[in-house]
Structure formats: structure tokens, C-alpha cells
Short mmCIF file of C-alpha atoms in Angstrom, two decimals:
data_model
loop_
_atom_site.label_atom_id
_atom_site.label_comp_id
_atom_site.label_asym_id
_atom_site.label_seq_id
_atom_site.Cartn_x
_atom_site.Cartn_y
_atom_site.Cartn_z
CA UNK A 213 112.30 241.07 14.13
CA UNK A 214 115.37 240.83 16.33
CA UNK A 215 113.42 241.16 19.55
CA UNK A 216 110.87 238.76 18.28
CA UNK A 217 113.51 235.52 17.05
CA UNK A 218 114.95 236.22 20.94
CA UNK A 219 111.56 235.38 22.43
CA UNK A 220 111.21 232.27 20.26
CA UNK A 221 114.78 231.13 19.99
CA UNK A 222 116.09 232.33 23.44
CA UNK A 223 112.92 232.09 25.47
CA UNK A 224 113.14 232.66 29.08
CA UNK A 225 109.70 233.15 29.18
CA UNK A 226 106.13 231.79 26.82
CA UNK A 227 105.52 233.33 23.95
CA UNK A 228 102.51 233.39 21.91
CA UNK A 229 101.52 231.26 18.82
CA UNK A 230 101.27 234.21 16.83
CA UNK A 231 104.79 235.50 17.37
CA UNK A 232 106.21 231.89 16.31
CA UNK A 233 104.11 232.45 12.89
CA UNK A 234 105.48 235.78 12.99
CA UNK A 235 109.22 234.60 13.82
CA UNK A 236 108.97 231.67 11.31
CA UNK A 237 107.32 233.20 8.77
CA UNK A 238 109.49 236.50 8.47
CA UNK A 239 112.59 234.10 8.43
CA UNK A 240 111.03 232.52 5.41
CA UNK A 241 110.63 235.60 3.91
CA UNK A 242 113.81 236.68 4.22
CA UNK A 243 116.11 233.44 3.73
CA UNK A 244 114.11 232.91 0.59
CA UNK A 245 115.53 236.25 -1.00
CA UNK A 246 119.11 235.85 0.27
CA UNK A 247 121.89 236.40 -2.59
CA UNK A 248 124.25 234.35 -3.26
CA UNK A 249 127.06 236.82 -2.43
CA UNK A 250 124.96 237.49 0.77
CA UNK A 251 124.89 233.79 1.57
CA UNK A 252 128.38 233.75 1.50
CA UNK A 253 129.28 236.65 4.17
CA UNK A 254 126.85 235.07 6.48
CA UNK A 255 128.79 231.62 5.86
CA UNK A 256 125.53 229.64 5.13
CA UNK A 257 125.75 226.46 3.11
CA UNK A 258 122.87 226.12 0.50
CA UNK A 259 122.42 222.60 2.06
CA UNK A 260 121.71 224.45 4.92
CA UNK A 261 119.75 226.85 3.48
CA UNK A 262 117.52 224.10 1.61
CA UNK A 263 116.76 222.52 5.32
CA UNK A 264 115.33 225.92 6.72
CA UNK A 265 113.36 226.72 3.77
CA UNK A 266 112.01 223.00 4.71
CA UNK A 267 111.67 223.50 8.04
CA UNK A 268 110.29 226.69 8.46
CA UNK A 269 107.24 226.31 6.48
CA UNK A 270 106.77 223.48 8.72
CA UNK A 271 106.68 225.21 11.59
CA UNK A 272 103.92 227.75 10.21
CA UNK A 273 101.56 225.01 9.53
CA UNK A 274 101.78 223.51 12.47
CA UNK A 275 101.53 226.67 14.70
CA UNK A 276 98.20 227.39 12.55
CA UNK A 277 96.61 224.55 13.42
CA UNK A 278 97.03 225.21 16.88
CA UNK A 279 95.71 229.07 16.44
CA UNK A 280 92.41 229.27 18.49
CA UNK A 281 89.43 230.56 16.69
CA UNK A 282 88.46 232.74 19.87
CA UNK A 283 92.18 234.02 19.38
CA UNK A 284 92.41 238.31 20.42
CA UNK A 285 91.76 240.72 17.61
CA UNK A 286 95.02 242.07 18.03
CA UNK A 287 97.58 243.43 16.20
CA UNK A 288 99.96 240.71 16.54
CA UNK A 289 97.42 238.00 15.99
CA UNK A 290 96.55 239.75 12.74
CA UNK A 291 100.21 240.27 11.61
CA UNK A 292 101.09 236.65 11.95
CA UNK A 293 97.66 235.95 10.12
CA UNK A 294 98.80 238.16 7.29
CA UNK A 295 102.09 236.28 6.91
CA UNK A 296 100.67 233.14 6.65
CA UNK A 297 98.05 234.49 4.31
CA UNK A 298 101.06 235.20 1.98
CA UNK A 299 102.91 232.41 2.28
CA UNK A 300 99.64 230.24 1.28
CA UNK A 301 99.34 232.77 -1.29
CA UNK A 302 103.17 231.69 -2.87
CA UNK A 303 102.22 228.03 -2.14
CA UNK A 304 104.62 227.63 0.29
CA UNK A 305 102.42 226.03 2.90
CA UNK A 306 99.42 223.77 2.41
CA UNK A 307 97.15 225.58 3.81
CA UNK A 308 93.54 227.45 2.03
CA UNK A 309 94.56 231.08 1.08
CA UNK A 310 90.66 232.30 1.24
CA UNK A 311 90.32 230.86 4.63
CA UNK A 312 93.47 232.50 5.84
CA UNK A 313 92.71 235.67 4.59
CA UNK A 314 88.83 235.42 5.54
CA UNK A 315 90.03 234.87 9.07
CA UNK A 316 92.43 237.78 8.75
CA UNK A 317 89.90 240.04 7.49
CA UNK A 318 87.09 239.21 9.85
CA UNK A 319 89.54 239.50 12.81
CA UNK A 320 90.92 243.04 11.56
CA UNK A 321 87.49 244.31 11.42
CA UNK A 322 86.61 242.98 14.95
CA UNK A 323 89.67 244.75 15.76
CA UNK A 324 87.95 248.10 14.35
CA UNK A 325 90.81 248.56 11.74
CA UNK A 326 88.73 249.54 9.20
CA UNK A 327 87.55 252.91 11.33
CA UNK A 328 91.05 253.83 12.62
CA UNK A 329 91.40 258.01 13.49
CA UNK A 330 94.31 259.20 11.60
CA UNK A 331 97.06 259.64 13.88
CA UNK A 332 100.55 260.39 11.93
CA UNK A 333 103.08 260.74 15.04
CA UNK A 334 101.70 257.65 16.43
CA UNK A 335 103.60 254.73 14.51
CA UNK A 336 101.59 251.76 16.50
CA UNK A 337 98.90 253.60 14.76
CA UNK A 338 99.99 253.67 11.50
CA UNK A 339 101.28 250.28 11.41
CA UNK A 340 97.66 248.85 11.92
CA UNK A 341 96.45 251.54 8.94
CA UNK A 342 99.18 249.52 6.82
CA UNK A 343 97.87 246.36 7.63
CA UNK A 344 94.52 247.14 7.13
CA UNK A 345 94.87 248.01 3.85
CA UNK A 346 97.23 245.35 3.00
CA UNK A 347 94.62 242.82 4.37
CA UNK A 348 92.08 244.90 2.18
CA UNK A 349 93.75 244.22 -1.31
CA UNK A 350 94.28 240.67 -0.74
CA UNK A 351 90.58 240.42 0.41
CA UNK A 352 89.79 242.28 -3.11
CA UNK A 353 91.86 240.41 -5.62
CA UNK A 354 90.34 237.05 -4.41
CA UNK A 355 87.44 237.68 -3.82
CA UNK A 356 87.82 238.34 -7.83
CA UNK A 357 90.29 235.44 -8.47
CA UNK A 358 87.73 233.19 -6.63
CA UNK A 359 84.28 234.74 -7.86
CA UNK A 360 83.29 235.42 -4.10
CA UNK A 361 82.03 238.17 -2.34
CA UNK A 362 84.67 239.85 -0.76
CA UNK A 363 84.75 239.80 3.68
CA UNK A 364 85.41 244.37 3.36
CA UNK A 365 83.22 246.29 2.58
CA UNK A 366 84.08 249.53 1.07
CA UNK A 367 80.98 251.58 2.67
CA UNK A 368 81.78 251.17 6.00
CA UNK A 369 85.65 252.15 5.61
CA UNK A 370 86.76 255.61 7.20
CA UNK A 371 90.44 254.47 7.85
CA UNK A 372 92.68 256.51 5.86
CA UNK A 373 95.25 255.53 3.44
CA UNK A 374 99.06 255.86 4.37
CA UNK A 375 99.94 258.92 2.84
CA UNK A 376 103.07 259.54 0.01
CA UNK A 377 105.48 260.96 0.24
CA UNK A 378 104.56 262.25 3.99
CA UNK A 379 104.10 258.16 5.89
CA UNK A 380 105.43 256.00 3.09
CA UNK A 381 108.29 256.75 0.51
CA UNK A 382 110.11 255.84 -2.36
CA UNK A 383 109.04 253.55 -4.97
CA UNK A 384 108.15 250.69 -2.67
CA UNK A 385 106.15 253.48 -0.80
CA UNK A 386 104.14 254.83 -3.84
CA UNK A 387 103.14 250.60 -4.73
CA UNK A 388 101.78 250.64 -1.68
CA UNK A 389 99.75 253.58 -1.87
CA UNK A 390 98.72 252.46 -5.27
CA UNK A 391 97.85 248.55 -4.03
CA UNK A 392 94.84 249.49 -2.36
CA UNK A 393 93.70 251.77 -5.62
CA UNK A 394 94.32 248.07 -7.64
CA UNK A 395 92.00 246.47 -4.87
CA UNK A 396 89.63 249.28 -5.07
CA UNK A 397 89.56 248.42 -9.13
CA UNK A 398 89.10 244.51 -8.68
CA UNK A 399 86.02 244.83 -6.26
CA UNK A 400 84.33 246.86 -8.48
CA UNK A 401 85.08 244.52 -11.10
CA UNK A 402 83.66 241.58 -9.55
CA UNK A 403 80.20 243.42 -8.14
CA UNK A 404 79.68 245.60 -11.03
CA UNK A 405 80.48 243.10 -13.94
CA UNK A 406 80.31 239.82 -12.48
CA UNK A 407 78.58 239.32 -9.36
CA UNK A 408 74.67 238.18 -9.46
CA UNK A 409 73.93 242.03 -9.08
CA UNK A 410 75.74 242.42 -12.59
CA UNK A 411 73.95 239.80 -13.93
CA UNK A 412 70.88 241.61 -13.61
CA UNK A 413 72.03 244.56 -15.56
CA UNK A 414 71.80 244.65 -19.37
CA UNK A 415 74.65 244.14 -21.74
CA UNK A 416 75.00 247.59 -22.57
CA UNK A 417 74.77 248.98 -19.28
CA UNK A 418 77.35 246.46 -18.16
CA UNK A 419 79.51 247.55 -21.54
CA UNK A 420 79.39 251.50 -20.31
CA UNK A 421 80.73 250.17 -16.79
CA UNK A 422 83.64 248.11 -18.55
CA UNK A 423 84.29 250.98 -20.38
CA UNK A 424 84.56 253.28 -17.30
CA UNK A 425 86.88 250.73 -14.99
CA UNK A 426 89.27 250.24 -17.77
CA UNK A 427 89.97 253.56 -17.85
CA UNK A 428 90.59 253.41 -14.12
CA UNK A 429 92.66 250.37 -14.52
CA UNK A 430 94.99 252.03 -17.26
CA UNK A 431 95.45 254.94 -14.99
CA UNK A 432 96.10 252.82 -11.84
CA UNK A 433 98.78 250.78 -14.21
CA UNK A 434 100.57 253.94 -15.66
CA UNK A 435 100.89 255.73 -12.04
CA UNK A 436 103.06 252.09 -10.72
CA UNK A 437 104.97 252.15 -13.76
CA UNK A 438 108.57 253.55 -13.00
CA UNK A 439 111.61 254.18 -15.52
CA UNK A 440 114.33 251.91 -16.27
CA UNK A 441 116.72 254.25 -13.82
CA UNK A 442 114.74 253.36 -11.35
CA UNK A 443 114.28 250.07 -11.37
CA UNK A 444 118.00 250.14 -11.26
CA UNK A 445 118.04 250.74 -8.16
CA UNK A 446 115.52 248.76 -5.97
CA UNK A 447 115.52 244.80 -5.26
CA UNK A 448 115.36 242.54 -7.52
CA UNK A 449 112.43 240.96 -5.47
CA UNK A 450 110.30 244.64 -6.61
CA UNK A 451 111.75 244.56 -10.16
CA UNK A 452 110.00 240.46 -10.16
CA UNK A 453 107.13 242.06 -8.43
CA UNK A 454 106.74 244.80 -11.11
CA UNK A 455 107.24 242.34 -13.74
CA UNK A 456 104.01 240.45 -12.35
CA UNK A 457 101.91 243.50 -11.95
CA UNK A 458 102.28 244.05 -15.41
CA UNK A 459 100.76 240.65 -16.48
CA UNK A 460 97.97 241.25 -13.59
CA UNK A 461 97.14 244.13 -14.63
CA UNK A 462 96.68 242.82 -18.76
CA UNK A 463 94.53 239.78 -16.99
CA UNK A 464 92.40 242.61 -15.51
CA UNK A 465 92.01 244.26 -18.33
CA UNK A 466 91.27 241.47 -20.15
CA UNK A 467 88.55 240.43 -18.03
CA UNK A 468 86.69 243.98 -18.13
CA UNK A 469 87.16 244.35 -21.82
CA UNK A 470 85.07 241.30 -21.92
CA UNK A 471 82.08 242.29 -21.47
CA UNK A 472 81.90 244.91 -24.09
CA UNK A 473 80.07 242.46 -26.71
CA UNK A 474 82.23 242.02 -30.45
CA UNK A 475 80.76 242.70 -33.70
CA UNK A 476 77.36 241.18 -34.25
CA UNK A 477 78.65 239.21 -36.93
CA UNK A 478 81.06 237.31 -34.55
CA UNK A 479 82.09 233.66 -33.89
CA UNK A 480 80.46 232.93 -30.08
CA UNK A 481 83.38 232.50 -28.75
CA UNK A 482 85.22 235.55 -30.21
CA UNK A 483 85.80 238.76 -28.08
CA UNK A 484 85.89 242.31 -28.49
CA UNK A 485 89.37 243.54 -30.43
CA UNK A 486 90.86 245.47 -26.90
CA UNK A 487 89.78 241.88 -24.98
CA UNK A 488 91.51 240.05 -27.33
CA UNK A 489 94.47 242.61 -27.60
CA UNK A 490 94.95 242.66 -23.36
CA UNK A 491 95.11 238.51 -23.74
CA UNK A 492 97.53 238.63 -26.17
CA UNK A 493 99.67 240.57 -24.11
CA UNK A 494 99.27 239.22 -21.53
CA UNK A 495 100.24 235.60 -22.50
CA UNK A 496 103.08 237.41 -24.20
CA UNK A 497 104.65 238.71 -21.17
CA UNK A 498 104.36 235.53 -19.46
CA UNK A 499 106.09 233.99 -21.99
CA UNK A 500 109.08 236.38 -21.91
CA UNK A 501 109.39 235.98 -18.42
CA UNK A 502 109.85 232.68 -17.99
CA UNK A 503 113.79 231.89 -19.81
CA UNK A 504 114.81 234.67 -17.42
CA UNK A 505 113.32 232.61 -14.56
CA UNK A 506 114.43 229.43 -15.86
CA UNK A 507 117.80 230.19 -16.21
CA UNK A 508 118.01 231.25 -11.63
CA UNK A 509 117.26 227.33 -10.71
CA UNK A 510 115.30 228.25 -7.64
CA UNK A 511 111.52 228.81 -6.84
CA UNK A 512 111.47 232.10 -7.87
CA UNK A 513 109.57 231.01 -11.03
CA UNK A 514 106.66 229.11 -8.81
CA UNK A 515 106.51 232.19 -6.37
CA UNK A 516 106.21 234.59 -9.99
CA UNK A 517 103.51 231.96 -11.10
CA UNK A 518 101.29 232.56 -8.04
CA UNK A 519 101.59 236.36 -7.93
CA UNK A 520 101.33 236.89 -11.70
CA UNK A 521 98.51 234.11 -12.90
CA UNK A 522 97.03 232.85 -9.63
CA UNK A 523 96.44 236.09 -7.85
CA UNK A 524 94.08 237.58 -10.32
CA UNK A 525 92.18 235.25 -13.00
CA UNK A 526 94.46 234.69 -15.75
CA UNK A 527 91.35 234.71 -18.56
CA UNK A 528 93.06 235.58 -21.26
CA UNK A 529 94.40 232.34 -21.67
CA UNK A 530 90.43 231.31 -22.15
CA UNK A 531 89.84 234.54 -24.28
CA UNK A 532 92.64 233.13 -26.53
CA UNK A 533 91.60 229.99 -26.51
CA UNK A 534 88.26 230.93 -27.45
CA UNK A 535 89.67 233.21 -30.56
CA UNK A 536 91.88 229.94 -31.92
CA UNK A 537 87.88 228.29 -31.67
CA UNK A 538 86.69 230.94 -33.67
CA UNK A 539 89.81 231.93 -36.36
CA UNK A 540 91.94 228.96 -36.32
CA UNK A 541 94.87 231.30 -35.16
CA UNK A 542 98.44 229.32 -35.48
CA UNK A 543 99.75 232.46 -33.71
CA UNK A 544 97.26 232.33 -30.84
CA UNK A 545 97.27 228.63 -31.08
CA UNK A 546 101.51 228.28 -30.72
CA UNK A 547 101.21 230.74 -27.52
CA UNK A 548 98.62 228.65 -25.86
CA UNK A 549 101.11 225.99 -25.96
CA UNK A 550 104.37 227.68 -24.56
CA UNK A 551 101.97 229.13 -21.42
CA UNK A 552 101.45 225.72 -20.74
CA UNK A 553 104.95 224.31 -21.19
CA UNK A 554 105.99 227.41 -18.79
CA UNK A 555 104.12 225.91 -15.90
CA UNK A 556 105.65 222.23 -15.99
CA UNK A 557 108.32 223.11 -14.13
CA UNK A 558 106.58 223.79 -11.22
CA UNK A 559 103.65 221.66 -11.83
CA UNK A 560 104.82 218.84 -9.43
CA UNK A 561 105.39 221.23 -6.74
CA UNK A 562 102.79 223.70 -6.47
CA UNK A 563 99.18 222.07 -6.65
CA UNK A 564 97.87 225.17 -7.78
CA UNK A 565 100.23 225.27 -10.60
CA UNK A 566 99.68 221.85 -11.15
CA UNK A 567 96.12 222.10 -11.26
CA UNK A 568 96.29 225.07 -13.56
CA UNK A 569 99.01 223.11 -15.75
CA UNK A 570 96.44 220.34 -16.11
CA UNK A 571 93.35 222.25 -16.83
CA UNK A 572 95.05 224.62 -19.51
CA UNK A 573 96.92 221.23 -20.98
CA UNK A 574 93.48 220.04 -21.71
CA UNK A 575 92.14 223.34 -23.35
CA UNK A 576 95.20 223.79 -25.46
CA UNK A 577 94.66 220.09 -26.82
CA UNK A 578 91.09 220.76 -27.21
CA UNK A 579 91.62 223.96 -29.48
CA UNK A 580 94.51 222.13 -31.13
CA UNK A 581 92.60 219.31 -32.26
CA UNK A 582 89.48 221.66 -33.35
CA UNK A 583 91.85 223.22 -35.46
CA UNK A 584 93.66 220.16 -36.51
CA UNK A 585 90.03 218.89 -37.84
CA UNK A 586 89.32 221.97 -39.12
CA UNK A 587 92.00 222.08 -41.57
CA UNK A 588 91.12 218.10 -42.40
CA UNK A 589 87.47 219.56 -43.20
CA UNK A 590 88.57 222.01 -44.97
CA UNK A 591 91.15 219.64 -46.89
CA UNK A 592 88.33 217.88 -47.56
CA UNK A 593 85.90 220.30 -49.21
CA UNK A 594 88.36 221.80 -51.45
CA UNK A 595 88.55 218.06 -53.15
CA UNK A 596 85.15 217.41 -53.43
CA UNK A 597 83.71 220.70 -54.12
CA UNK A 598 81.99 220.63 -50.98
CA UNK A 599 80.05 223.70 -49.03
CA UNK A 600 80.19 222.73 -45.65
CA UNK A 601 80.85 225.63 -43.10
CA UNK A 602 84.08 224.34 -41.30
CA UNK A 603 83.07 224.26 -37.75
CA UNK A 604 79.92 222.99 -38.15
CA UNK A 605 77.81 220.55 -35.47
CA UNK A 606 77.68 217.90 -37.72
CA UNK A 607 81.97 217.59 -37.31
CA UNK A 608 82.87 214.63 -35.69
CA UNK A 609 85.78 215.72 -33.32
CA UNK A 610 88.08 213.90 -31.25
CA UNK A 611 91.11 215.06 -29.31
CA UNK A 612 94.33 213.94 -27.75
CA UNK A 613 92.80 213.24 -24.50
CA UNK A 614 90.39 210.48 -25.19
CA UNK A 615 88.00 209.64 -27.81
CA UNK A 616 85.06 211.29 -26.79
CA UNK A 617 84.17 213.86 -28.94
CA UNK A 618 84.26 217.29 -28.22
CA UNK A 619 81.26 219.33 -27.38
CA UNK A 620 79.82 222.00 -29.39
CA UNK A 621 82.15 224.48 -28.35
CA UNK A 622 79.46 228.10 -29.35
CA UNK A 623 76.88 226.11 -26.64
CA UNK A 624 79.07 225.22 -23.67
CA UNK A 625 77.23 224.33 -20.66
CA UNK A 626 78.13 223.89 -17.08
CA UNK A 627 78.53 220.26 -17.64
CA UNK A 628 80.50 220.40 -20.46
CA UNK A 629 82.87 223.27 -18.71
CA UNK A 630 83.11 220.75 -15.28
CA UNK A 631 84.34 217.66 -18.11
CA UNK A 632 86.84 219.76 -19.88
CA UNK A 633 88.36 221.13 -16.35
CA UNK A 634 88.49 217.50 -15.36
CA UNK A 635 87.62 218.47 -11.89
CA UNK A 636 90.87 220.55 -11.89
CA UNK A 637 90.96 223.09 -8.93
CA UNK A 638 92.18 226.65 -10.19
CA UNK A 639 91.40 228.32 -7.31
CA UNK A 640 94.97 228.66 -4.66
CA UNK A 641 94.15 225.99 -1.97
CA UNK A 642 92.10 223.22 -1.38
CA UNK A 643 89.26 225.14 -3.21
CA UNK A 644 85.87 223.73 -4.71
CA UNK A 645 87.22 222.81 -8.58
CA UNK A 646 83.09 223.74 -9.01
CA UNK A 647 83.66 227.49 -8.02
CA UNK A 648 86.19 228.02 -10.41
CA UNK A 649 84.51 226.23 -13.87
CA UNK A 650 81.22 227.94 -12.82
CA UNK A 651 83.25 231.25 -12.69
CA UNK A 652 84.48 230.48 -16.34
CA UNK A 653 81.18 229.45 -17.19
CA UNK A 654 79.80 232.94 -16.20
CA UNK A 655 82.51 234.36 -18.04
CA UNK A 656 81.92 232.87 -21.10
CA UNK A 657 78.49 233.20 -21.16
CA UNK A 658 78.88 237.25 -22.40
CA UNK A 659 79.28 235.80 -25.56
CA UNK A 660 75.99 233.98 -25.86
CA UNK A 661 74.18 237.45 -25.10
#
């Protein structure tokens, strides 16, 4: 990194575009994550410290746009690619994560990265396995966050994976290891569960598969778990990163326990007991996190939001929404409402928060006003002796959005999916807002076979 800031800062000679991503985006990185108490030895003001976390993002857009698309498959083209791809991942510039990362992908396996001869003294060598695999998860998990098929394919892999203890060590060594397992786990997910292949299958057959990858998942969760003592002693940027993975993996696991269909007897919209169970969880640990987050001032919180809800799909807010439709749950109902009041925060500053904000604002209104009628109907027949199933089509339900009433929420349509998303984009980037509500659409659709 040394070498690399001399070129750009102290160049006697040109450099190339992709070391000033490189430069830029590795100073990001790292001034983002200073201490306090570090700040201080290096005698940098925090007013100094808030221009270069301006001006460095900045410079990575900028550079980007002037990144040829005939650029070299090479390994420093494909590391600066990889930077940027995270930093678009943690909304730090405005740039589209899945092009980024298709761009990154495609150019790693023009490089031939994905058929690499394992060579453990050479270090060049093992350096492009890391990145491979690196650029491999990502390519998994959004392919799965977006609903797309991913750019890697599995079948044609023969690189090896970094080996632990012998290449890569310590805790931070064994997440990496297990990283690529996780992005092993969420393309299967998407092709065996919900791609159109999936949707071929029938519900059972789909139900054995769910049953099968959550297994997997639970294992791949329990082997990155580590002890309190340990955690002790790595950065507090892992112990956040931990923290995250924990909620990821609950959204996965909410999202596979899905399709396994809930009693026959069930509301539409209610899931099976372990789907609902992973949700709950889920939403709870989100919740917990944030006063911890809220109380540092900084954008730690935004960068947690993007790793923890934006990464992966966060369904199980939808799964719980879906079981306050279906059992009036106050419980379910209340935690709905402090997800959302988590993300306001950073809803002005992140569009992808913001967008997510907005779109789960509207569904916790939604359920909160079915509910809120609900009770009134209910109010209602215990007066007059009436029979009427609460719930039924014949309700006449408004919200706190508008006056238009609310659809039929057990029949759910595309339309009515697009309306209720309000054109909000979920997806990290300057995505299609129809990807993601068609994505939901699919996802809720288990429940009508």
C-alpha cells in the first residue's frame, strides 16, 4: 500500500487508473476504521478526517468512469474493481454494485482465475486464488439479493480454496475459508428454490431441498461462530462483521424455510413455524444492534445496514409482516415498527437505505391498519352478535398512506406488490424497483401453492 500511495502521491512517473482506485479506495478503507486514540497519535483533526472521507470517494467515482471497458484482465485491474465493488456495496459511492461486480467477475474469468493450478510457495499466486473467491461470494450473495443469475459458475471452477490453517490463519483466516462455503449455500438457494428451474419443481420436491440447505446453512453458521474470548481479541470492525453475519445468516434461513409449505389449515400469508421462528430472530437481532450503533455517531450504523439487510434479502421482515396479516400479532406487529425506525437515521444518506426505509414504512402501515380494522370489526361483531370472519373481502380498509383501500392481501398480484413498493428500489444501486417487487412476488407466491 506504501509503494502504491508513492506512485499516486509522489509520481515521477504515470500510473494506471486502477492503482488510483486502488490507492483511493484502500485509504477509504482504512481512514474510515481509524480510532479515536489512533487519530490522535497520527495528529489528524476529525475536520480533517471528514474532508478525506469526502474526497476520497470522489476520487473513486471519477477514476471509474474513466476505466476502459477493453481494460487488461489483470490482477491489478481486478483488485481495484473489487474495491470499488465494496465500497458500492457500503454505499459509499454512487455507483451500481451488480454492474461493478459483473464487470469484476467477467474480467476475473477472462483472466482464467477460476482454473488457477495450486501453487502454495508462490504468493502472486495465491493472492489471485483469494481474489477469486472473494469475487465469487459477492457474485453469489447478489445474484440472490437481486434474484439474478449469478456471472460464476460453479461447474467450471477447479481453482482451489486458500487453505486453513496452512495459507490463511486465525479467525479472520477461517471467515474467509468459510465465505466462499456461505456463497456456495446462497447459489444453491437461488437455482434450486427460486430460479425459473425451481419453479418447475413441485412443492414437495422443493420442501426436501429446503430441508437439505438449511442443514448446510446451520452448519456453515456454527463453524464462523467463535467464543466470547475470542472475539476479545480481534477488531472491532470483525466483531461488527460477525454481528452482521449473524442476522444474514437468520435472513437465509428464513428464506429457505419458506418454502416448506405451513399447515394446510393456514392463513395464505402465514409460514411454516422454523420460517417464522428465523424472521423473528432475525428482526430481533437487528433491533439489538442498533442502540449500540446509535450511541458511536458515525456511519458505522449505515455501513452495518448494507452488510447485514442489503447484502442478502432481508425477507423476514415480509414473512413477519405476512404473520401480523394472518394473527394480528402486537408482538410481531411492535417489531415491524422499531426495524423501520432503525433505518431513519440513515435513510437520507444511503438511497438504498432510504429506499428500503420507504418501502418497509409502507408495509408496516399497511399491516398496522389491517390490524387496526380488524380489531374495529371485531369490536363490532361482539355488539351486534354478528358472524363475520374478521378479515374478510367484504372489509373496507384504508390505511395511513392514502385512502385507497387496501388490496386483498391472501391474492396479491404483481400489480398490487409494484403499488405497495411505491416504485421503491430495494436492490443496492440504481437497480430496476421491478426486479426487486417481482422477486417478493415470487416469494410470496409459496403460499398460494
Amino acid at each position: 500500500m506504501i509503494a502504491a500511495c508513492q506512485k499516486v502521491f509522489f509520481a515521477i512517473e504515470p500510473y494506471s487508473v486502477a492503482t488510483f482506485i486502488s490507492v483511493n479506495s484502500g485509504l477509504l478503507l482504512m481512514f474510515r476504521d481509524l480510532s479515536d486514540h489512533t487519530l490522535e497519535d497520527l495528529r489528524i483533526r476529525h475536520s480533517d478526517l471528514a474532508r478525506y472521507l469526502a474526497i476520497l470517494p470522489r476520487n473513486v467515482e471519477i477514476a471509474l468512469l474513466h476505466l476502459s471497458l477493453l481494460t487488461m484482465h489483470n490482477f491489478d485491474n481486478i483488485k481495484a474493481l473489487l474495491l470499488a465493488t465494496q465500497l458500492a456495496l457500503e454505499s459509499s459511492i454512487n455507483v451500481s454494485t451488480w454492474d461493478l461486480l459483473s464487470t469484476t467477475a467477467r474480467m476475473a474469468l477472462s483472466a482464467g482465475f477460476h482454473r488457477l493450478p495450486k501453487k502454495p510457495s508462490d504468493k502472486e499466486h495465491t493472492k489471485k486464488r483469494a481474489i477469486f473467491w472473494l469475487v465469487y461470494s459477492l457474485d453469489k450473495a447478489l445474484s440472490l439479493s437481486l434474484g439474478r443469475p449469478s456471472t460464476i459458475q460453479d461447474f467450471d471452477i477447479s481453482t482451489e480454496r486458500l487453505g486453513y490453517p496452512d495459507e490463511v490463519q486465525g479467525p479472520m483466516g477461517k471467515v474467509q475459508m468459510l465465505w466462499a462455503d456461505l456463497g456456495k449455500l446462497q447459489g444453491d438457494i437461488y437455482y434450486e428454490l427460486y430460479s425459473a428451474h425451481a419453479q418447475k419443481q413441485s412443492v414437495q420436491f422443493n420442501a426436501d431441498l429446503a430441508r437439505q440447505l438449511a442443514v448446510r446453512c446451520l452448519k456453515i453458521r456454527n463453524d464462523m461462530r467463535f467464543s466470547e474470548e475470542v472475539l476479545t481479541y480481534v477488531p472491532k470492525q470483525m466483531q461488527d462483521g460477525m454481528q452482521a453475519t449473524e442476522i444474514i445468516f437468520e435472513s437465509l434461513l428464513t428464506m429457505i424455510y419458506r418454502v416448506i409449505p405451513p399447515a394446510a389449515s393456514a392463513h395464505p400469508l402465514q409460514f411454516c413455524d422454523d420460517c417464522l421462528q428465523s424472521a423473528r430472530q432475525a428482526l430481533t437481532l437487528h433491533n439489538k444492534a442498533w442502540p449500540a450503533f446509535a450511541a458511536r455517531g458515525n456511519d458505522e450504523w449505515r455501513i452495518f445496514l448494507h452488510w447485514s439487510t442489503l447484502y442478502s434479502p432481508f425477507i423476514p421482515f415480509i414473512a413477519i409482516f405476512g404473520n401480523v396479516i394472518a394473527q394480528s400479532d402486537q408482538q410481531d406487529l411492535a417489531s415491524l415498527e422499531a426495524f423501520v425506525a432503525t433505518l431513519r437515521s440513515e435513510a437520507e444518506h444511503s438511497t438504498a437505505v432510504g429506499k428500503l426505509q420507504q418501502a418497509c414504512s409502507n408495509f408496516h402501515q399497511i399491516a398496522k391498519a389491517y390490524v387496526a380494522q380488524q380489531a374495529r370489526h371485531l369490536a363490532r361483531s361482539k355488539d351486534t352478535n354478528d358472524d363475520a370472519t374478521p378479515g374478510s373481502p367484504s372489509m373496507d380498509l384504508t390505511n395511513d398512506i392514502g385512502s385507497k383501500p387496501l388490496p386483498e392481501l391472501e391474492t396479491l398480484t404483481q400489480y398490487d406488490w409494484d403499488s405497495m413498493l411505491n416504485a421503491c428500489d430495494l436492490g443496492i444501486g440504481a437497480e430496476d424497483a421491478r426486479h426487486m417487487s417481482s422477486y417478493l412476488d415470487l416469494f410470496t407466491n409459496y403460499s398460494m401453492q
